[in-house]
XYZ file of C-alpha atoms in Angstrom:
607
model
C 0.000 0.000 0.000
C 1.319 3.647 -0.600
C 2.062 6.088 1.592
C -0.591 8.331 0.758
C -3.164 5.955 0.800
C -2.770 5.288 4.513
C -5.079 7.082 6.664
C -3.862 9.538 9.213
C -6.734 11.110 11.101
C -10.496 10.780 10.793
C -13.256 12.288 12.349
C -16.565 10.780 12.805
C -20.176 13.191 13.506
C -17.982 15.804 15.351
C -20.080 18.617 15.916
C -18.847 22.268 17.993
C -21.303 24.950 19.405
C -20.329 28.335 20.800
C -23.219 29.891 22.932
C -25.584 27.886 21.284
C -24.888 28.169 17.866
C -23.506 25.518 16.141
C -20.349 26.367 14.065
C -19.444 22.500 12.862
C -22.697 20.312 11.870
C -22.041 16.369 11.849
C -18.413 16.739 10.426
C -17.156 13.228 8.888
C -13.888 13.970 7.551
C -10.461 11.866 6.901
C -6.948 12.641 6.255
C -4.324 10.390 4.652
C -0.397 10.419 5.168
C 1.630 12.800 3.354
C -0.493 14.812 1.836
C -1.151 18.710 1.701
C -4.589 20.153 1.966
C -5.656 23.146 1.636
C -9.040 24.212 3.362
C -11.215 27.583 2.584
C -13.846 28.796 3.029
C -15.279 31.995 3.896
C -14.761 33.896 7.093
C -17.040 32.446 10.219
C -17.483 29.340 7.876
C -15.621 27.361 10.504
C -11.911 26.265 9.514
C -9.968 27.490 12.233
C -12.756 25.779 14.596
C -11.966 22.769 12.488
C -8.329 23.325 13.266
C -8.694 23.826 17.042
C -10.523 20.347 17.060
C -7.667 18.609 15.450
C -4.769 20.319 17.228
C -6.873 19.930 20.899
C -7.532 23.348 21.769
C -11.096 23.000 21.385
C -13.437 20.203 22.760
C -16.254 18.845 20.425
C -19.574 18.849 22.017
C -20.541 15.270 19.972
C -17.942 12.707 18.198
C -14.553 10.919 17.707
C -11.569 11.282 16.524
C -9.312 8.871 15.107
C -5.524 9.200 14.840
C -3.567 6.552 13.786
C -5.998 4.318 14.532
C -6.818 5.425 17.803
C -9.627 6.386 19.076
C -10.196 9.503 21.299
C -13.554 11.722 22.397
C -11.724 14.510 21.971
C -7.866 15.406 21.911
C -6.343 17.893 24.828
C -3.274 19.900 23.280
C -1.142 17.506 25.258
C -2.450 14.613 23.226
C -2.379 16.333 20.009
C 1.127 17.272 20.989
C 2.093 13.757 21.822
C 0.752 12.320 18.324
C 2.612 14.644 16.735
C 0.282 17.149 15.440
C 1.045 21.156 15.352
C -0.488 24.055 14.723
C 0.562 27.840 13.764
C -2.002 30.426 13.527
C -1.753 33.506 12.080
C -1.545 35.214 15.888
C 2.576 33.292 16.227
C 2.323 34.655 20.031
C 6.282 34.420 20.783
C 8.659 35.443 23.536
C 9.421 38.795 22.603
C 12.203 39.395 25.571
C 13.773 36.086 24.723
C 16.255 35.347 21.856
C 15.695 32.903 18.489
C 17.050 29.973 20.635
C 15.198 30.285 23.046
C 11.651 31.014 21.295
C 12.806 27.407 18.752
C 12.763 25.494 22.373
C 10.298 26.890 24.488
C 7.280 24.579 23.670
C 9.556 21.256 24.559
C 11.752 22.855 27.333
C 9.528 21.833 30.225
C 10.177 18.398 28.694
C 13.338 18.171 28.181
C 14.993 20.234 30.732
C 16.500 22.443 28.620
C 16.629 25.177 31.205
C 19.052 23.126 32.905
C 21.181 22.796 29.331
C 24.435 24.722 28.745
C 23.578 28.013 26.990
C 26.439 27.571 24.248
C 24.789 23.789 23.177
C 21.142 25.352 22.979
C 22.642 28.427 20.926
C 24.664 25.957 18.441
C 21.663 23.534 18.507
C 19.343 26.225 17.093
C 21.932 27.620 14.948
C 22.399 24.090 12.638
C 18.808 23.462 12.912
C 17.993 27.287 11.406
C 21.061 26.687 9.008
C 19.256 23.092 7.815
C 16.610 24.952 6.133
C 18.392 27.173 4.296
C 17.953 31.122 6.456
C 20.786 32.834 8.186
C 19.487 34.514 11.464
C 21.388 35.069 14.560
C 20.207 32.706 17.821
C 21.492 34.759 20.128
C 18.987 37.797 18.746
C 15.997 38.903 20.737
C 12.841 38.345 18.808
C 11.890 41.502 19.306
C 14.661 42.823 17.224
C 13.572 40.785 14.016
C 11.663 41.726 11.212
C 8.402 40.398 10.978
C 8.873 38.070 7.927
C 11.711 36.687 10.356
C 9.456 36.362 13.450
C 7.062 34.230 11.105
C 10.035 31.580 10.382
C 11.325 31.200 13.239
C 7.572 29.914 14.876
C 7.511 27.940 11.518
C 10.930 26.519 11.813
C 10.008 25.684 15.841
C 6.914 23.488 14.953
C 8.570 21.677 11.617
C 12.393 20.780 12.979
C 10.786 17.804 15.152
C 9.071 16.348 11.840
C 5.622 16.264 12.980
C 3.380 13.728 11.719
C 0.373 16.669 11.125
C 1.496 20.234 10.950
C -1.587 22.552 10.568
C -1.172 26.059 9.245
C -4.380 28.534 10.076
C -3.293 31.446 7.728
C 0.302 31.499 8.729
C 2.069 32.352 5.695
C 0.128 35.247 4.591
C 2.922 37.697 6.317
C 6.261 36.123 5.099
C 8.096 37.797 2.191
C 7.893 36.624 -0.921
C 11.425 34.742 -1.208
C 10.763 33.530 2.488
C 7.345 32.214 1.447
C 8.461 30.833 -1.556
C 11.571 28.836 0.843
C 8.584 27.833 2.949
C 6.787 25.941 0.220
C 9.582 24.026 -0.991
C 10.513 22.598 2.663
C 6.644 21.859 2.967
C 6.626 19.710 -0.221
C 9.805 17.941 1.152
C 8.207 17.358 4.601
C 5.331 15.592 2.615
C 7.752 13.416 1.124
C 9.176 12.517 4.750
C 5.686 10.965 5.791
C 4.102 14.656 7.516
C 0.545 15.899 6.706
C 0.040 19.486 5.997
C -3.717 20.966 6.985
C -3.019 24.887 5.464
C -5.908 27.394 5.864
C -5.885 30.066 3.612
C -7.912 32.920 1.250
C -5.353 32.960 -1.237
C -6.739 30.797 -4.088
C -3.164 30.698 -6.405
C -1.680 28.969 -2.834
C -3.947 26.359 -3.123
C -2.863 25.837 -6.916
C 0.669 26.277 -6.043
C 1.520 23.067 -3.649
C -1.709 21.522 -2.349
C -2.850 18.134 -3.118
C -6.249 18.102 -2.006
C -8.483 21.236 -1.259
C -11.051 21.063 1.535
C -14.067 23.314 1.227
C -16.388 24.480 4.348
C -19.055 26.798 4.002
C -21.291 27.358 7.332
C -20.197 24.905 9.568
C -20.256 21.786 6.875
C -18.081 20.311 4.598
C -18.688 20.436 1.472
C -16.509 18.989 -0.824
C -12.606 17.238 -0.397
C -11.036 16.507 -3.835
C -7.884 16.657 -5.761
C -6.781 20.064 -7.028
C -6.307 19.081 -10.277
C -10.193 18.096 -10.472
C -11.468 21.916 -9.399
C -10.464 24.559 -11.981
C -10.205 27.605 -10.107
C -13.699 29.260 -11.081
C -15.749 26.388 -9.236
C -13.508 26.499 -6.299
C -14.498 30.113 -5.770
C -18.170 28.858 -6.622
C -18.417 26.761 -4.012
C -16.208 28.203 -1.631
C -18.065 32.128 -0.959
C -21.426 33.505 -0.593
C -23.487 33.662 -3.916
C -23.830 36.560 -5.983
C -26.337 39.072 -5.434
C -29.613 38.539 -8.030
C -29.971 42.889 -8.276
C -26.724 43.015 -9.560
C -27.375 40.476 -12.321
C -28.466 41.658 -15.965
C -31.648 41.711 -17.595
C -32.208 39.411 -20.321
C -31.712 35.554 -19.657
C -31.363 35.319 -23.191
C -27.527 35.865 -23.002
C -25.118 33.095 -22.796
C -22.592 34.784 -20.826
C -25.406 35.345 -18.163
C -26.180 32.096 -18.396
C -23.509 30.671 -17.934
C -23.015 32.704 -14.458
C -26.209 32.161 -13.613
C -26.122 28.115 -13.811
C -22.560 27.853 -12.542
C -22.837 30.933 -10.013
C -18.968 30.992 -10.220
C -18.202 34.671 -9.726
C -19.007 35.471 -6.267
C -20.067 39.653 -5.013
C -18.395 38.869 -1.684
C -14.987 37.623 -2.879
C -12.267 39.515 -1.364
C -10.903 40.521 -4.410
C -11.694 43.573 -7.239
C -13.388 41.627 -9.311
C -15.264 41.985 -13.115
C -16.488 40.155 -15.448
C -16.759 41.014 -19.424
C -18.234 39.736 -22.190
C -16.761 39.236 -25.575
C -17.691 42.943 -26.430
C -15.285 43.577 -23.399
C -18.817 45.131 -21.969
C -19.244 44.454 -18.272
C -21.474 42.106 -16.550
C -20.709 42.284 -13.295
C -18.577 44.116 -10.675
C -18.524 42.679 -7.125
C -18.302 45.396 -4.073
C -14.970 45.719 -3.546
C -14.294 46.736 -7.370
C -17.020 49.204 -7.074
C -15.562 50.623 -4.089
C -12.524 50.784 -5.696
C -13.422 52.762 -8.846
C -15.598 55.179 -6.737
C -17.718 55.986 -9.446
C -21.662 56.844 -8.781
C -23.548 55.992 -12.275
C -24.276 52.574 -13.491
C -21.559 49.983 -14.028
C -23.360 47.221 -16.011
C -23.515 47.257 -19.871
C -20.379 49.612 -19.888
C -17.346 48.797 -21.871
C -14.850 47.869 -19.574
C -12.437 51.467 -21.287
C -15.274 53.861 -19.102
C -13.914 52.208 -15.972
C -9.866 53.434 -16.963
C -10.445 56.399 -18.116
C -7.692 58.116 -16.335
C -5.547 54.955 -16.792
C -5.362 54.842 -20.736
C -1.742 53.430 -20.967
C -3.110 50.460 -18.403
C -6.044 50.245 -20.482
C -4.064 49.626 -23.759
C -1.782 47.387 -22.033
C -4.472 45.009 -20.619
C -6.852 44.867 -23.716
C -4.608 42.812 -25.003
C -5.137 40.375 -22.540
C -8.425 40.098 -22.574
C -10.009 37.228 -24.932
C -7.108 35.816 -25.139
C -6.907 32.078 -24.862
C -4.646 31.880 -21.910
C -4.260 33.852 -18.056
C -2.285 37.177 -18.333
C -0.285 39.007 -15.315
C 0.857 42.659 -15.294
C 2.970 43.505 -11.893
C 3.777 47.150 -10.323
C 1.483 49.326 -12.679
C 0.879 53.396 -11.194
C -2.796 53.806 -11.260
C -4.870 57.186 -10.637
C -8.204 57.570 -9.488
C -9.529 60.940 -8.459
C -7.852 61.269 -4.867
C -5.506 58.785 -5.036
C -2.000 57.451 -6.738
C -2.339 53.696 -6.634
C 0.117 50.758 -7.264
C -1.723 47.287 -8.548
C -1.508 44.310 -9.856
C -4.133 43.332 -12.853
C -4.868 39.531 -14.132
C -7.066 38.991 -17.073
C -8.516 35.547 -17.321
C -10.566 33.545 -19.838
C -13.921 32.410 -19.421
C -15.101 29.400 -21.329
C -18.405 27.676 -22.325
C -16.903 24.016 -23.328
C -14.675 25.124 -25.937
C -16.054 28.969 -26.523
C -14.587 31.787 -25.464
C -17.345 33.824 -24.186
C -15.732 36.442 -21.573
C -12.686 37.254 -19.490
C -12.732 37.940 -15.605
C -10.522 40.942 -14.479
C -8.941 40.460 -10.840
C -7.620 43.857 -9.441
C -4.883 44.144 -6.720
C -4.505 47.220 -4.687
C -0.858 46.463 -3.491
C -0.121 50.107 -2.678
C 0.489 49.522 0.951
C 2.217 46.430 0.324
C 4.529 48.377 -2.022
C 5.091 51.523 0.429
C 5.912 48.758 3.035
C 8.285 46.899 0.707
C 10.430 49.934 0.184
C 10.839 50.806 4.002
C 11.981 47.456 4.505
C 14.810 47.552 1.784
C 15.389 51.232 3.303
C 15.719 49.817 6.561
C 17.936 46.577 5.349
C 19.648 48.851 3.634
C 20.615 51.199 6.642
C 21.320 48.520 8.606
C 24.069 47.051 6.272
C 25.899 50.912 5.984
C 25.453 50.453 10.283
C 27.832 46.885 10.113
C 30.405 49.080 7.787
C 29.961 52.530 9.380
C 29.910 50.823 12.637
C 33.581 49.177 11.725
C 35.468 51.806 10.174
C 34.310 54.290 13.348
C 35.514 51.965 15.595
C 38.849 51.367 13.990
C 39.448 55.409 13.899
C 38.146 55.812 17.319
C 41.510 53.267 18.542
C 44.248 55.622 17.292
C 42.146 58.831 17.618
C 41.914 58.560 21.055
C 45.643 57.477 21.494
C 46.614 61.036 19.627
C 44.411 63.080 21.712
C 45.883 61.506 24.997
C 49.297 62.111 23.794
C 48.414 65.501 22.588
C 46.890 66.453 26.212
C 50.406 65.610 27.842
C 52.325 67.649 25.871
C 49.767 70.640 26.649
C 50.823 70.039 30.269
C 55.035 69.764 29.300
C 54.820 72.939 27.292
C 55.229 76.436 28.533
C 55.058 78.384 25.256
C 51.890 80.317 24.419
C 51.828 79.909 21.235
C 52.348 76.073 20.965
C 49.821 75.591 23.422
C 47.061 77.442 21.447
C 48.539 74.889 18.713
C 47.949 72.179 20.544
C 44.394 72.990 21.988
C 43.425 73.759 18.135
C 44.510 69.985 17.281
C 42.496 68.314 20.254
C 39.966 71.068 19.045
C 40.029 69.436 15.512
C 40.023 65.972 16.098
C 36.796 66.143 18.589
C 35.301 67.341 15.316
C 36.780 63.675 13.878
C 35.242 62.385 16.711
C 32.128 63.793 16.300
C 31.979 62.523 12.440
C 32.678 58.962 13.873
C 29.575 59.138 15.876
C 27.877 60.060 12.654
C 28.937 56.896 11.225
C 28.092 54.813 14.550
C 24.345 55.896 14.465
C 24.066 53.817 11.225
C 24.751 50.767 14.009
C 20.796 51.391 15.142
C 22.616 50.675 18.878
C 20.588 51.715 21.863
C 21.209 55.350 22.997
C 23.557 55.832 26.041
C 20.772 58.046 27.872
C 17.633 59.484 27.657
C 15.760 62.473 29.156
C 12.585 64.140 29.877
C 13.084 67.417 27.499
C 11.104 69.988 26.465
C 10.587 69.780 22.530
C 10.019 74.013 21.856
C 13.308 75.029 24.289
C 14.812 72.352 22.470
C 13.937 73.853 19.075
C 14.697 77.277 20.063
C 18.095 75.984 21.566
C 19.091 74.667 18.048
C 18.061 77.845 16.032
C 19.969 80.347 18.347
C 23.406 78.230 17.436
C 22.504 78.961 13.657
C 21.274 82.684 13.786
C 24.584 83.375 12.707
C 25.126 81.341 9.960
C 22.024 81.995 8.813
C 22.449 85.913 8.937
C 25.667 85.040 6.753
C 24.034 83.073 4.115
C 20.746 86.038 4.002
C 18.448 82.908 5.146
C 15.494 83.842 7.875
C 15.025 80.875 10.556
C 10.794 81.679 11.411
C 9.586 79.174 14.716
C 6.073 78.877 15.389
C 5.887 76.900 18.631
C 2.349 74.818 20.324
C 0.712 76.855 22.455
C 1.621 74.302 25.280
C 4.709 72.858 26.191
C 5.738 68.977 24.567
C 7.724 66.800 26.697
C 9.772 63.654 25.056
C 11.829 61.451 26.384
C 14.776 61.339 24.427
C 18.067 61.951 24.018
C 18.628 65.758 23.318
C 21.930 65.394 21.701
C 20.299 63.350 18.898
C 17.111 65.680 18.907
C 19.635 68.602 17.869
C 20.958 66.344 15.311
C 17.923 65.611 13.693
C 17.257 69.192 13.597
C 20.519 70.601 12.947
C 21.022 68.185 9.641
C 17.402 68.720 8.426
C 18.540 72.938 8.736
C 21.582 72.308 7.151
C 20.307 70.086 4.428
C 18.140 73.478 3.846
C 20.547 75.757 4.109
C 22.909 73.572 1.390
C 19.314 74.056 -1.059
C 18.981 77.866 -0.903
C 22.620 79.240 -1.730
C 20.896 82.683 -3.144
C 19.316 82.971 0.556
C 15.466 81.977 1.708
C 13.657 81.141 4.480
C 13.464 78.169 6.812
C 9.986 78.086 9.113
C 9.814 75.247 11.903
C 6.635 74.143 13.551
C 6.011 72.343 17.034
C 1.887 71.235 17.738
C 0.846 68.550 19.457
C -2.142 66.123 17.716
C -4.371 64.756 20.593
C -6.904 62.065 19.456
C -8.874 59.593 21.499
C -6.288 56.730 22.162
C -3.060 58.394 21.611
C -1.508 61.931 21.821
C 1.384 62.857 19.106
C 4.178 65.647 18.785
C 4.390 66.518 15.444
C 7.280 68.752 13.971
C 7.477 69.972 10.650
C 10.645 71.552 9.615
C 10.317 73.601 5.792
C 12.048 76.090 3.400
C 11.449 77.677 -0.304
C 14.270 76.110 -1.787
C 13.890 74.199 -4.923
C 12.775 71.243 -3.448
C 13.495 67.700 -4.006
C 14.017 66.507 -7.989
C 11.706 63.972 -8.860
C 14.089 61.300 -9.495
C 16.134 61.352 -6.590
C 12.840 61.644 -4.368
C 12.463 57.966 -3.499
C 16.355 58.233 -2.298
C 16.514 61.036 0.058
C 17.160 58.707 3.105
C 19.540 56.454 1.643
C 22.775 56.446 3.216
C 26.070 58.182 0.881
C 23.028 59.018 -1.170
C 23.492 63.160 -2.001
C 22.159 65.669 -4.910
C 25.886 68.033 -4.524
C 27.724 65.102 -5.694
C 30.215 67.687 -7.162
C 30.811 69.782 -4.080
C 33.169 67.895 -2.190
C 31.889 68.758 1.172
C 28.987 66.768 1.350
C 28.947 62.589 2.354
C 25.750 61.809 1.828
C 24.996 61.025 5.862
C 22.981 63.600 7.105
C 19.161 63.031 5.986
C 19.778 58.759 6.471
C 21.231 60.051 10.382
C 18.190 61.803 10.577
C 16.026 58.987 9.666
C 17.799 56.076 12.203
C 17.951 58.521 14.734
C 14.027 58.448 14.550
C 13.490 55.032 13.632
C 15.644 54.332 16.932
C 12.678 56.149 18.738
C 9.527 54.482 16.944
C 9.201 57.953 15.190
C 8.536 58.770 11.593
C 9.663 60.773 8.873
C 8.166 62.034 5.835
C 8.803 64.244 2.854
C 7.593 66.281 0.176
C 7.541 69.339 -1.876
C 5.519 72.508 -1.875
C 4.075 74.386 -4.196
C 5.314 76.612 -5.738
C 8.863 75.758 -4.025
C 10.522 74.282 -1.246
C 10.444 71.196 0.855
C 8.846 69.732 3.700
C 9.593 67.085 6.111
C 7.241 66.356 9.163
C 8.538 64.550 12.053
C 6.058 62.456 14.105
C 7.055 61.364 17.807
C 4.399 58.651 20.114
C 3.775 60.894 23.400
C 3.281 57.946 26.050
């Protein structure tokens, strides 16, 4: 007999109420060895409920389950545990305060003593077992310090290392990166092949399509259908998976074969959580679910329109996708700019054919807003990218610090030998010049994102005020006019002030390098108050000539500068600007005004 054809885990009339309302009805459902399944459903319809069952964190009020043969009234989590079965939800809760080692032992350490282990064999152990599947992260790290693709492996990586004979997955990969998830999926499929079942919950139908072996579908507390993937095209799996559409959205005549085919097969569903349409061959639309006509924010009538009303501020996207559609095969377009009438957009767009038998009678369009996706993206390659300057910057400050400091003690004890004026002032000029060295060093060491020395209670306007009085001069010299309009109330921060003047002094400076001919620099202090949180907000502008277009997207990168020519200028002070408030949980954002100058508003958490 094959492996596959060996069952794992059945369950017989299980049934699960919450407050009297029953959420699984007379479940009979089995499970073979090394397979993958993928279960959806809509939301409420009752897979993670279905999960809990299996993994023993819920109790069924009525049936069995069998597992391995065995059979149980119910399975605790210890008995789940025992038979090898685990689950990660989409929650991961994790140790924050404790590092990667710890976190990949802490649901077996009770067991196993590990407590009692020597640190150095727990921190090696984790290390070759994170190495084994291909990532490089640091044991010894504290999970709060990790990215949040990161976080996600390593509660992966703790439930998979001890080969479990049923790993469930309740919507746990939705938050991984894309080369991460795609990492994920391979060691799933090899785990298969090493005898584990894989239960994986999720919305995203091209998943299921991707690795799965079986798909599971539940719709209000039943089960209604388990086959093989390859037996469910993707149209019916949506069909039966979601809510019907709604019959006032549907078209008139009955006459149409389009509509008929909809209306037998009910395969395009208005509560999908997707933007969704559907065309005709005329490329006229026949339906729009709600989130599409959310999206396109238009009043009038959709239905009937050709498909070219709906981009008419997008006519290069337009001419780009009508290609696609009616075309005898699925087409993708990534990354595309798209403009409504408030908004600049990023999306994705995927045309796809509909077919009666052998006819091509319509296309479906599937719309992804991925704008916030795409805004997050770039912070986090901002953020890698910072951190990788920090390892360098951090290195080469460190290894001028050494003989820096040496020449500065040897300088200070020949200021206390010498007797002549004169090559005294000398010397007290060099110690003079190389605190300035020193000071450019601890430029370069705030790229190391390392905890500040101290922090302080400080007053945000005296602060402010502080900072402009140290440049009145400058500014006089270079005809530029420093305006501060202050809250009406007083801001206190805890922070350190050295770095608060830094963030201020190189966002002034970064102004004053923009208006050579003279201007005018205007900071403002106010303080937002809302309902569950109270913010200090400072925004620091000029009438310079603001920020060109195509170096916009780089302002914060570090060695990144516009006076490339100048020979004065590194390229440090705006990415300073932005660790120093990333240290603090702040943010930092940018943009130009009309007709010129810049603008960048700084936004502190007031706890």
């Amino acid at each position: 007999m094959k492996s596959e054809q060996i069952k794992l885990l059945e369950l017989q009339n299980i049934e699960l109420s919450y407050n009297g309302f029953k959420v699984l009805k007379n479940i009979n459902y089995s499970v073979n060895k090394s397979e993958i399944i993928a279960i959806v459903g809509e939301h409420g319809a009752g897979k993670t409920s279905l999960c809990n069952i299996i993994s023993g964190i819920e109790k069924p009020i009525n049936g069995d389950i069998i597992f391995n043969g065995k059979r149980h009234s119910f399975f605790s989590r210890e008995t789940a545990m025992d038979n090898g079965v685990e689950i990660i939800t989409q929650q991961f809760p994790m140790l924050d305060n404790f590092s990667v080692a710890d976190n990949l032992f802490s649901h077996i350490k009770n067991k196993t003593g590990y407590f009692r282990k020597n640190k150095t064999k727990i921190t090696e152990n984790a290390r070759k077992i994170i190495q084994q599947y291909g990532f490089n992260i640091d044991p010894n790290i504290k999970i709060r310090n990790l990215k949040l693709s990161d976080r996600i492996l390593i509660e992966i990586i703790k439930h998979i290392y001890t080969q479990p004979s049923l790993l469930i997955l309740d919507e746990a990969l939705q938050k991984l990166s894309q080369i991460n998830f795609t990492k994920i999926i391979n060691i799933l499929k090899k785990l298969r092949e090493e005898g584990t079942t894989i239960l994986y919950v999720t919305h995203r139908i091209d998943d299921i399509y991707e690795f799965a072996d079986k798909v599971t579908i539940i719709r209000n507390g039943e089960l209604i259908i388990t086959d093989r993937v390859k037996n469910i095209d993707k149209i019916n799996l949506i069909k039966l998976a979601y809510t019907q559409i709604m019959s006032e959205d549907m078209i008139d005549s009955e006459k149409e074969e389009f509509y008929q085919l909809l209306k037998y097969n009910k395969a395009i569903l208005e509560k999908l959580p997707v933007i969704l349409l559907a065309l005709d061959r005329h490329n006229n639309i026949k339906l729009i679910n709600h989130q599409a006509k959310s999206f396109f924010s238009k009043t009038d009538k959709f239905l009937g329109k050709n498909i070219e009303y709906l981009f008419e501020e997008n006519p290069d996207i337009f001419t780009l996708i009508k290609d696609g559609l009616l075309k005898s095969n699925e087409k993708n377009y990534f990354n595309l700019n798209f403009t409504t009438k408030s908004d600049k957009l990023r999306v994705n767009i995927k045309t796809h054919p509909i077919y009666d038998g052998s006819f091509l009678i319509g296309s479906i369009i599937i719309l992804e807003d991925i704008t916030q996706r795409e805004e997050l993206r770039e912070k986090v390659i901002l953020s890698e990218r910072l951190a990788s300057t920090g390892l360098l910057a951090a290195g080469v400050a460190h290894e001028i610090n050494n003989p820096l400091t040496a020449v500065y003690n040897y300088l200070e004890y020949l200021n206390l030998k010498l007797d002549d004026t004169a090559l005294k002032e000398t010397v007290d000029n060099l110690c003079s010049e190389i605190n300035t060295i020193a000071h450019i060093t601890s430029n370069l060491m705030t790229f190391a994102n390392k905890p500040v020395d101290w922090t302080d209670k400080v007053e945000i306007n005296s602060l402010v005020q502080e900072t402009i009085n140290l440049l009145n001069f400058n500014a006089q010299y270079q005809n530029i006019k420093i305006y501060f309009t202050k809250s009406r109330e007083d801001i206190w921060l805890i922070i350190n002030p050295i770095e608060f003047k830094q963030i201020l002094l190189n966002l002034i400076r970064n102004s004053f390098e923009a208006m050579n001919d003279g201007g005018e620099i205007e900071i403002v202090t106010s303080l937002d108050v809302k309902e569950n949180s109270r913010e200090v907000e400072i925004k620091v502008s000029d009438n310079g000539p603001g920020i060109n277009k195509k170096y916009i997207e780089k302002v914060f990168s570090p060695f990144f500068s516009t006076k490339e020519n100048t020979g004065n200028n590194m390229g440090l002070g705006l990415s300073v600007v932005y660790n120093i408030i990333n240290k603090y949980n702040g943010t930092i954002n940018y943009s130009n005004k009309k007709p010129s100058g810049c603008i960048f508003t700084i936004r502190f958490n007031l706890k």
